[in-house]
Coordinates of C-alpha atoms and ligand atoms in Angstrom, one line a residue:
M1 CA 197.7 91.8 14.5
T2 CA 200.1 94.5 15.7
R3 CA 202.2 93.5 18.7
I4 CA 201.4 95.1 22.1
V5 CA 204.4 96.1 24.1
Y6 CA 204.7 97.5 27.6
V7 CA 206.5 100.8 28.3
N8 CA 206.5 102.5 31.7
G9 CA 202.9 101.7 32.8
E10 CA 201.3 101.6 29.4
Y11 CA 200.3 98.8 27.0
L12 CA 200.8 100.2 23.5
P13 CA 201.0 99.0 19.8
E14 CA 204.7 98.6 19.2
E15 CA 204.8 101.5 16.7
E16 CA 203.4 103.9 19.4
A17 CA 205.8 102.9 22.1
R18 CA 208.4 105.6 23.0
I19 CA 211.5 105.9 25.2
S20 CA 213.4 109.2 25.9
V21 CA 216.6 109.9 23.9
F22 CA 218.1 110.7 27.4
D23 CA 217.3 107.2 28.7
R24 CA 220.5 105.9 30.2
G25 CA 219.9 102.5 28.6
F26 CA 220.3 104.2 25.3
L27 CA 223.2 106.5 26.2
F28 CA 225.3 104.2 28.6
A29 CA 223.8 100.7 28.2
D30 CA 222.9 101.4 31.8
G31 CA 220.3 98.7 32.1
V32 CA 219.7 95.1 32.7
Y33 CA 217.4 92.5 31.2
E34 CA 215.9 89.1 31.4
V35 CA 214.5 86.7 28.8
S36 CA 212.0 84.2 30.0
S37 CA 210.7 81.4 27.7
V38 CA 207.0 80.7 27.2
L39 CA 205.5 77.3 26.6
R40 CA 201.8 76.7 26.3
G41 CA 201.2 80.4 27.2
R42 CA 203.0 80.0 30.6
L43 CA 206.3 81.4 31.8
I44 CA 209.2 78.9 32.4
D45 CA 211.6 79.1 35.3
N46 CA 210.4 82.7 35.9
P47 CA 211.2 82.8 39.7
G48 CA 214.9 82.2 38.7
H49 CA 214.8 85.0 36.2
M50 CA 213.3 87.4 38.8
A51 CA 215.9 86.4 41.3
R52 CA 218.7 87.1 38.8
L53 CA 217.1 90.4 37.8
H54 CA 217.4 91.5 41.4
R55 CA 221.0 90.4 41.6
S56 CA 221.8 92.5 38.4
L57 CA 219.9 95.5 39.8
T58 CA 221.6 95.3 43.1
A59 CA 225.1 95.1 41.5
L60 CA 224.3 98.3 39.7
D61 CA 222.6 100.1 42.6
M62 CA 219.5 100.3 40.6
A63 CA 216.0 100.3 42.1
A64 CA 213.4 97.6 41.0
P65 CA 210.7 99.3 38.9
A66 CA 208.0 97.1 40.4
T67 CA 207.4 94.2 42.7
D68 CA 208.0 90.7 41.3
T69 CA 204.2 90.1 41.5
E70 CA 203.6 93.2 39.4
L71 CA 206.3 92.3 36.9
E72 CA 204.9 88.8 36.4
A73 CA 201.4 90.3 36.0
I74 CA 202.7 92.4 33.1
Q75 CA 204.6 89.5 31.6
M76 CA 201.4 87.4 31.7
S77 CA 199.3 90.3 30.4
L78 CA 201.6 90.6 27.4
I79 CA 201.5 86.9 26.7
G80 CA 197.7 87.1 26.8
R81 CA 197.4 90.3 24.7
N82 CA 199.8 88.9 22.0
Q83 CA 198.4 85.3 22.2
V84 CA 201.9 83.9 22.7
D85 CA 201.7 80.1 23.0
E86 CA 205.4 79.5 22.5
G87 CA 208.2 82.1 22.5
L88 CA 209.6 84.5 25.0
V89 CA 209.0 87.6 27.1
Y90 CA 211.8 90.2 27.1
L91 CA 212.0 92.4 30.2
Q92 CA 214.4 95.4 30.4
V93 CA 215.0 97.8 33.3
T94 CA 217.2 100.9 32.7
R95 CA 218.2 103.5 35.2
G96 CA 215.8 106.0 33.5
A97 CA 216.2 109.3 31.7
A98 CA 218.4 112.1 32.9
D99 CA 220.8 114.7 31.5
R100 CA 223.9 112.9 30.2
D101 CA 226.4 112.4 33.0
F102 CA 228.6 109.4 33.9
V103 CA 227.5 109.7 37.5
Y104 CA 224.3 107.9 38.4
P105 CA 221.5 110.5 38.6
E106 CA 219.5 110.7 41.9
G107 CA 215.8 110.3 42.2
V108 CA 215.2 109.2 38.6
K109 CA 212.4 106.7 37.9
P110 CA 213.7 103.5 36.3
S111 CA 212.4 102.7 32.8
L112 CA 210.6 99.4 32.4
V113 CA 210.1 97.9 28.9
M114 CA 208.7 94.5 28.1
F115 CA 207.7 92.8 24.8
T116 CA 207.0 89.3 23.6
Q117 CA 208.3 87.3 20.6
S118 CA 206.4 84.3 19.4
K119 CA 208.7 81.5 18.1
P120 CA 208.8 77.7 18.1
L121 CA 211.1 76.4 20.9
L122 CA 210.1 72.8 21.2
Q123 CA 210.4 71.7 17.6
S124 CA 213.7 72.8 16.3
A125 CA 215.6 71.7 13.2
Q126 CA 218.8 73.0 15.0
A127 CA 218.1 70.7 18.0
E128 CA 217.7 67.8 15.6
R129 CA 220.9 68.3 13.8
G130 CA 223.0 70.3 16.3
I131 CA 224.8 73.6 15.8
S132 CA 228.3 74.5 14.8
V133 CA 230.4 76.9 16.8
V134 CA 233.6 78.8 16.2
T135 CA 235.7 80.0 19.1
T136 CA 236.7 83.6 19.5
E137 CA 238.5 85.7 22.1
D138 CA 236.1 86.8 24.9
I139 CA 236.4 90.6 24.8
R140 CA 233.6 91.4 27.1
W141 CA 233.8 93.3 30.4
R142 CA 234.7 91.6 33.7
R143 CA 231.2 91.5 35.2
R144 CA 229.5 89.0 32.9
D145 CA 227.4 87.8 35.9
I146 CA 225.4 91.1 35.5
K147 CA 222.8 90.6 32.8
S148 CA 223.6 94.0 31.3
V149 CA 222.1 95.3 28.0
G150 CA 225.6 96.1 26.9
L151 CA 225.7 93.2 24.3
L152 CA 227.9 94.6 21.6
A153 CA 230.8 92.1 22.2
A154 CA 228.3 89.2 22.1
S155 CA 226.9 90.6 18.9
M156 CA 230.4 90.8 17.4
A157 CA 231.1 87.2 18.4
K158 CA 227.9 86.1 16.8
M159 CA 228.9 88.0 13.6
I160 CA 232.3 86.3 13.6
A161 CA 230.5 83.0 13.7
R162 CA 228.1 84.0 11.0
R163 CA 230.8 85.2 8.7
A164 CA 232.7 81.9 9.3
G165 CA 229.5 80.0 8.2
A166 CA 228.9 78.8 11.8
D167 CA 225.8 79.0 13.9
D168 CA 227.3 80.5 17.0
A169 CA 230.5 81.4 18.9
W170 CA 232.1 80.0 22.0
M171 CA 234.1 82.6 23.8
V172 CA 237.6 81.8 25.1
E173 CA 239.7 83.6 27.7
S174 CA 243.2 82.4 28.7
G175 CA 242.7 79.2 26.7
K176 CA 239.5 78.3 28.6
V177 CA 235.9 78.5 27.3
T178 CA 233.8 81.0 29.2
E179 CA 230.4 80.6 27.6
G180 CA 228.5 80.9 24.3
S181 CA 227.6 84.3 22.9
S182 CA 224.2 84.1 24.6
S183 CA 224.3 80.8 26.3
N184 CA 226.3 78.6 28.8
A185 CA 228.7 76.0 27.3
Y186 CA 229.2 72.4 28.3
I187 CA 231.2 69.3 27.3
L188 CA 230.8 65.7 28.1
T189 CA 234.2 64.0 28.4
R190 CA 234.9 60.6 26.9
E191 CA 234.8 59.3 30.5
G192 CA 231.2 60.6 30.8
T193 CA 231.7 63.6 33.0
L194 CA 229.7 66.7 32.3
V195 CA 231.9 69.8 32.5
T196 CA 230.7 73.4 32.6
R197 CA 232.4 76.5 33.8
S198 CA 232.0 77.4 37.5
L199 CA 230.0 80.5 38.4
G200 CA 231.7 83.7 39.1
H201 CA 232.1 87.1 37.5
E202 CA 233.4 85.5 34.2
I203 CA 230.0 84.1 33.1
L204 CA 226.3 84.6 33.4
A205 CA 224.6 82.3 35.9
G206 CA 222.2 80.8 33.5
I207 CA 218.7 79.9 34.8
T208 CA 218.6 77.0 32.3
R209 CA 222.0 76.0 33.5
E210 CA 220.7 75.7 37.1
A211 CA 217.8 73.6 36.0
V212 CA 219.9 71.3 33.7
L213 CA 222.5 70.7 36.3
R214 CA 219.8 69.8 38.8
L215 CA 218.4 67.3 36.3
A216 CA 221.8 65.9 35.5
R217 CA 222.5 65.4 39.2
T218 CA 219.2 63.5 39.6
S219 CA 220.1 61.2 36.7
S220 CA 223.4 60.5 38.4
L221 CA 225.7 62.1 35.9
Q222 CA 229.2 63.0 37.1
I223 CA 229.4 66.8 37.1
E224 CA 232.4 69.1 37.3
E225 CA 231.9 72.8 37.5
R226 CA 235.2 74.2 36.3
P227 CA 236.8 76.0 33.4
F228 CA 237.6 73.7 30.5
S229 CA 240.1 74.2 27.7
L230 CA 239.6 74.4 24.0
A231 CA 241.8 71.2 23.7
E232 CA 239.4 69.4 26.1
A233 CA 236.4 70.6 24.1
E234 CA 238.0 69.3 20.9
E235 CA 238.4 65.9 22.6
A236 CA 234.9 65.8 24.0
A237 CA 232.4 63.1 23.3
E238 CA 229.5 65.6 23.3
A239 CA 229.0 69.3 23.7
F240 CA 226.0 71.5 24.1
I241 CA 224.8 75.0 25.1
T242 CA 221.8 76.0 27.3
S243 CA 219.7 79.2 27.4
A244 CA 216.1 80.2 27.9
T245 CA 215.6 80.3 24.2
T246 CA 217.5 77.2 23.1
F247 CA 216.9 75.0 26.2
V248 CA 219.6 72.2 25.7
M249 CA 221.1 72.6 22.2
P250 CA 223.7 70.1 20.9
V251 CA 227.0 71.4 19.5
V252 CA 228.2 69.1 16.8
S253 CA 231.3 71.0 15.6
I254 CA 233.8 73.3 17.1
D255 CA 236.1 75.3 14.7
G256 CA 235.1 73.0 11.9
K257 CA 236.1 69.8 13.7
P258 CA 233.3 67.4 14.6
V259 CA 232.4 66.7 18.2
G260 CA 232.3 63.0 18.8
D261 CA 230.7 61.5 15.6
G262 CA 229.4 64.9 14.6
R263 CA 225.8 64.2 15.6
P264 CA 223.9 65.2 18.7
G265 CA 225.0 62.8 21.5
P266 CA 222.7 60.6 23.6
V267 CA 223.4 62.4 26.9
T268 CA 222.7 65.8 25.3
R269 CA 219.5 64.5 23.8
Q270 CA 218.4 63.0 27.1
L271 CA 219.1 66.3 29.0
R272 CA 217.1 68.2 26.4
E273 CA 214.2 65.7 26.9
L274 CA 214.4 66.0 30.6
Y275 CA 214.5 69.8 30.6
I276 CA 211.5 70.0 28.2
T277 CA 209.5 67.6 30.3
A278 CA 210.2 69.5 33.5
A279 CA 209.4 72.8 31.7
L280 CA 206.1 71.5 30.4
E281 CA 205.3 70.2 33.9
Q282 CA 205.5 73.8 35.1
T283 CA 202.8 74.9 32.7
G284 CA 200.3 72.5 34.3
R285 CA 198.8 72.1 30.8
Ligands
PDD301 N1 220.8 85.0 27.0 N2 225.2 83.4 29.0 C1 224.9 84.5 28.3 C2 226.0 85.5 28.0 C3 223.6 84.8 28.0 O1 223.3 85.9 27.3 C4 222.6 83.9 28.3 C5 221.1 84.1 28.0 C6 222.9 82.7 29.0 C7 221.9 81.7 29.5 O2 221.1 82.1 30.5 P1 219.6 81.6 30.7 O3 219.7 80.1 30.8 O4 219.2 82.2 32.0 O5 218.8 82.1 29.5 C8 224.3 82.5 29.4 C9 219.5 85.3 26.6 C10 218.6 84.1 26.2 C11 219.5 86.4 25.6 O6 220.3 87.3 25.7 O7 218.7 86.4 24.7

């Protein structure tokens, strides 16, 4: 079965989908995106993703290509057409196609592209055994709160991890962890406090982060939203990342040193369970 993708008003087999070479997403990375997970054929935490999409668009003076209701109808249509039970929907808005110029063009229609990827999210060998991360300098730009399609620095970080034989990278700025290459980063101190970086321009405001912190609060965990150092991370009892595609994923080693006893910790496992339960409740199935 060939995958059906959505491009500017049309549902097309992926090999027939076309975008202009003058699209500013292609020439300037002048675009933003969202990744929503799908469980049991239903979108998870989608209102949060829509809200963040608007924040990204507003930060770049970009018009929304459609209403939220229309965007969600397209997401759901793609899930249906591609029979996605578990996986994700990728949504990208770029400023549109115009003759190459650094100045934003006037009156150009934004481009809207969406596609699905089927993949198992609930059952994961990585979640069972945890992932290893290496730390690397955060060389990204200073507006990481905008979910921009300019992902080369994140891709480079991932490759540094890959070449070091690790699963992922944690990015570090001035001795403090910012976030994972495509996730938010957390530690649990030996005293049992959950620590994750405070929101600001330095990190992306993860939608999964918001949900997980809410669940952590309701289970009476002590939470500190503040930058944490690499030294603290190395001393931590537990560590994990969150994102729409990994949910809560244990981190069991940092730069080759085990976190805690080198196995997914109980608090991390509990938060993963809680998140998945809450996500499945949203599906009503
Ligand atoms: N990335 N930080 C960064 C840099 C990210 O790229 C992501 C998500 C997150 C987590 O955000 P959320 O919980 O809303 O997924 C944090 C997506 C999954 C991606 O680029 O594929």
